[in-house]
PDB file of C-alpha atoms in Angstrom:
ATOM      1  CA  MET A 559      11.515 -16.069  -9.234  1.00  0.00           C
ATOM      2  CA  GLN A 560      11.372 -12.285  -9.067  1.00  0.00           C
ATOM      3  CA  ALA A 561      10.724  -9.793 -11.841  1.00  0.00           C
ATOM      4  CA  THR A 562      10.631  -6.019 -11.831  1.00  0.00           C
ATOM      5  CA  LEU A 563       8.735  -3.833 -14.262  1.00  0.00           C
ATOM      6  CA  LEU A 564      11.000  -0.959 -15.273  1.00  0.00           C
ATOM      7  CA  VAL A 565      10.066   2.291 -16.951  1.00  0.00           C
ATOM      8  CA  ARG A 566      12.125   5.302 -17.915  1.00  0.00           C
ATOM      9  CA  GLU A 567      11.865   8.348 -15.680  1.00  0.00           C
ATOM     10  CA  ASP A 568      10.561  10.528 -18.546  1.00  0.00           C
ATOM     11  CA  VAL A 569       7.443   8.386 -19.156  1.00  0.00           C
ATOM     12  CA  ASP A 570       4.313  10.379 -18.309  1.00  0.00           C
ATOM     13  CA  LEU A 571       3.200  10.042 -14.671  1.00  0.00           C
ATOM     14  CA  GLU A 572      -0.428   9.309 -15.619  1.00  0.00           C
ATOM     15  CA  ILE A 573       0.575   6.509 -18.010  1.00  0.00           C
ATOM     16  CA  VAL A 574       2.642   4.756 -15.336  1.00  0.00           C
ATOM     17  CA  ARG A 575      -0.086   5.276 -12.707  1.00  0.00           C
ATOM     18  CA  GLU A 576      -2.668   3.773 -15.059  1.00  0.00           C
ATOM     19  CA  ILE A 577      -0.477   0.757 -15.927  1.00  0.00           C
ATOM     20  CA  THR A 578       0.113   0.167 -12.213  1.00  0.00           C
ATOM     21  CA  ARG A 579      -3.613   0.485 -11.484  1.00  0.00           C
ATOM     22  CA  ILE A 580      -4.502  -2.006 -14.213  1.00  0.00           C
ATOM     23  CA  LEU A 581      -1.903  -4.519 -13.011  1.00  0.00           C
ATOM     24  CA  PHE A 582      -3.325  -4.451  -9.482  1.00  0.00           C
ATOM     25  CA  GLU A 583      -7.035  -4.105 -10.250  1.00  0.00           C
ATOM     26  CA  TYR A 584      -6.990  -6.891 -12.848  1.00  0.00           C
ATOM     27  CA  ARG A 585      -4.570  -9.126 -10.998  1.00  0.00           C
ATOM     28  CA  ARG A 586      -7.109 -11.970 -10.750  1.00  0.00           C
ATOM     29  CA  ASN A 587      -7.528 -11.964 -14.523  1.00  0.00           C
ATOM     30  CA  LEU A 588      -3.757 -12.064 -14.955  1.00  0.00           C
ATOM     31  CA  VAL A 589      -3.474 -14.987 -12.510  1.00  0.00           C
ATOM     32  CA  ALA A 590      -6.206 -16.839 -14.413  1.00  0.00           C
ATOM     33  CA  ALA A 591      -4.196 -16.418 -17.609  1.00  0.00           C
ATOM     34  CA  ASN A 592      -0.807 -17.160 -16.032  1.00  0.00           C
ATOM     35  CA  SER A 593      -0.009 -18.207 -12.460  1.00  0.00           C
ATOM     36  CA  LEU A 594       2.969 -15.822 -12.422  1.00  0.00           C
ATOM     37  CA  GLY A 595       0.430 -13.014 -12.090  1.00  0.00           C
ATOM     38  CA  ALA A 596       0.135 -14.018  -8.425  1.00  0.00           C
ATOM     39  CA  MET A 597       3.635 -12.671  -7.893  1.00  0.00           C
ATOM     40  CA  ILE A 598       2.599  -9.073  -8.611  1.00  0.00           C
ATOM     41  CA  SER A 599       3.106  -7.113  -5.433  1.00  0.00           C
ATOM     42  CA  GLN A 600       3.692  -3.598  -4.235  1.00  0.00           C
ATOM     43  CA  PRO A 601       7.360  -2.687  -3.625  1.00  0.00           C
ATOM     44  CA  GLY A 602       8.478  -2.506  -0.031  1.00  0.00           C
ATOM     45  CA  GLY A 603       8.455  -6.173   0.870  1.00  0.00           C
ATOM     46  CA  SER A 604      11.517  -8.197   1.716  1.00  0.00           C
ATOM     47  CA  GLY A 605      14.589  -7.400  -0.297  1.00  0.00           C
ATOM     48  CA  GLY A 606      13.615  -3.799  -0.969  1.00  0.00           C
ATOM     49  CA  LEU A 607      13.745  -1.957  -4.249  1.00  0.00           C
ATOM     50  CA  ALA A 608      17.224  -0.978  -5.394  1.00  0.00           C
ATOM     51  CA  LEU A 609      15.886   1.450  -8.003  1.00  0.00           C
ATOM     52  CA  PRO A 610      13.824   4.593  -7.356  1.00  0.00           C
ATOM     53  CA  LEU A 611      10.078   4.251  -7.705  1.00  0.00           C
ATOM     54  CA  HIS A 612       8.550   6.147 -10.654  1.00  0.00           C
ATOM     55  CA  GLU A 613       6.319   9.007  -9.508  1.00  0.00           C
ATOM     56  CA  GLY A 614       3.390   7.514 -11.432  1.00  0.00           C
ATOM     57  CA  ALA A 615       3.656   4.224  -9.534  1.00  0.00           C
ATOM     58  CA  ARG A 616       4.074   6.130  -6.263  1.00  0.00           C
ATOM     59  CA  ALA A 617       0.893   8.107  -7.075  1.00  0.00           C
ATOM     60  CA  TYR A 618      -1.021   4.822  -7.416  1.00  0.00           C
ATOM     61  CA  TYR A 619       0.438   3.274  -4.242  1.00  0.00           C
ATOM     62  CA  ASP A 620      -0.186   6.469  -2.232  1.00  0.00           C
ATOM     63  CA  ARG A 621      -3.741   7.013  -3.553  1.00  0.00           C
ATOM     64  CA  GLU A 622      -5.350   6.132  -0.219  1.00  0.00           C
ATOM     65  CA  LYS A 623      -2.943   8.012   2.011  1.00  0.00           C
ATOM     66  CA  PRO A 624      -4.533  11.010   3.712  1.00  0.00           C
ATOM     67  CA  ASP A 625      -3.658  14.425   2.300  1.00  0.00           C
ATOM     68  CA  PHE A 626      -1.747  17.132   4.189  1.00  0.00           C
ATOM     69  CA  TRP A 627      -4.866  18.743   5.694  1.00  0.00           C
ATOM     70  CA  THR A 628      -6.324  15.463   6.901  1.00  0.00           C
ATOM     71  CA  THR A 629      -3.016  14.382   8.423  1.00  0.00           C
ATOM     72  CA  ASN A 630      -2.332  17.708  10.158  1.00  0.00           C
ATOM     73  CA  SER A 631      -5.811  19.004  10.969  1.00  0.00           C
ATOM     74  CA  GLY A 632      -5.279  18.351  14.697  1.00  0.00           C
ATOM     75  CA  SER A 633      -2.236  20.613  14.671  1.00  0.00           C
ATOM     76  CA  PHE A 634      -4.289  23.491  13.326  1.00  0.00           C
ATOM     77  CA  GLY A 635      -7.251  22.931  15.640  1.00  0.00           C
ATOM     78  CA  PHE A 636      -9.829  22.453  12.902  1.00  0.00           C
ATOM     79  CA  VAL A 637     -11.017  19.811  10.473  1.00  0.00           C
ATOM     80  CA  PHE A 638     -12.205  20.361   6.917  1.00  0.00           C
ATOM     81  CA  VAL A 639     -14.618  17.884   5.420  1.00  0.00           C
ATOM     82  CA  ASP A 640     -13.280  18.590   1.953  1.00  0.00           C
ATOM     83  CA  ARG A 641     -11.687  21.318  -0.141  1.00  0.00           C
ATOM     84  CA  ASN A 642     -15.086  22.840  -0.961  1.00  0.00           C
ATOM     85  CA  ALA A 643     -15.778  23.356   2.745  1.00  0.00           C
ATOM     86  CA  PHE A 644     -12.413  25.115   3.023  1.00  0.00           C
ATOM     87  CA  ILE A 645     -13.280  27.447   0.148  1.00  0.00           C
ATOM     88  CA  ILE A 646     -16.715  28.198   1.636  1.00  0.00           C
ATOM     89  CA  LEU A 647     -15.125  28.914   5.022  1.00  0.00           C
ATOM     90  CA  ALA A 648     -12.488  31.171   3.433  1.00  0.00           C
ATOM     91  CA  VAL A 649     -15.180  33.129   1.569  1.00  0.00           C
ATOM     92  CA  ALA A 650     -17.311  33.443   4.732  1.00  0.00           C
ATOM     93  CA  VAL A 651     -14.330  34.720   6.747  1.00  0.00           C
ATOM     94  CA  THR A 652     -13.447  37.199   3.988  1.00  0.00           C
ATOM     95  CA  ILE A 653     -17.024  38.503   3.864  1.00  0.00           C
ATOM     96  CA  ALA A 654     -17.175  38.777   7.662  1.00  0.00           C
ATOM     97  CA  LEU A 655     -13.903  40.686   7.801  1.00  0.00           C
ATOM     98  CA  PHE A 656     -14.948  42.968   4.932  1.00  0.00           C
ATOM     99  CA  THR A 657     -18.322  43.809   6.480  1.00  0.00           C
ATOM    100  CA  GLU A 658     -16.679  44.360   9.894  1.00  0.00           C
ATOM    101  CA  THR A 659     -14.245  46.904   8.447  1.00  0.00           C
ATOM    102  CA  LYS A 660     -17.118  48.770   6.708  1.00  0.00           C
ATOM    103  CA  LYS A 661     -18.935  49.431  10.039  1.00  0.00           C
TER     104      LYS A 661
END
């Protein structure tokens, strides 16, 4: 037996992400209440998904994927620990360039 949870495209992204999160994080509780809860799985298995994935569900499934900077840091020749480090570096470079032009 297979079932698919459908939602309209205009449903808020955060609502769909939260529903998806709850379904996966409380899966054990759902299985305890009904064995069909064991069938909850992320799309992408055999058979594929014929319908597009809602952006809210995609946001939940992609939550652990690295961001652009982490993925491409090797291409740029530097690594940022986090966004705050990037901001601090940008400010430091700006100050250095400003003080250099004032000399």
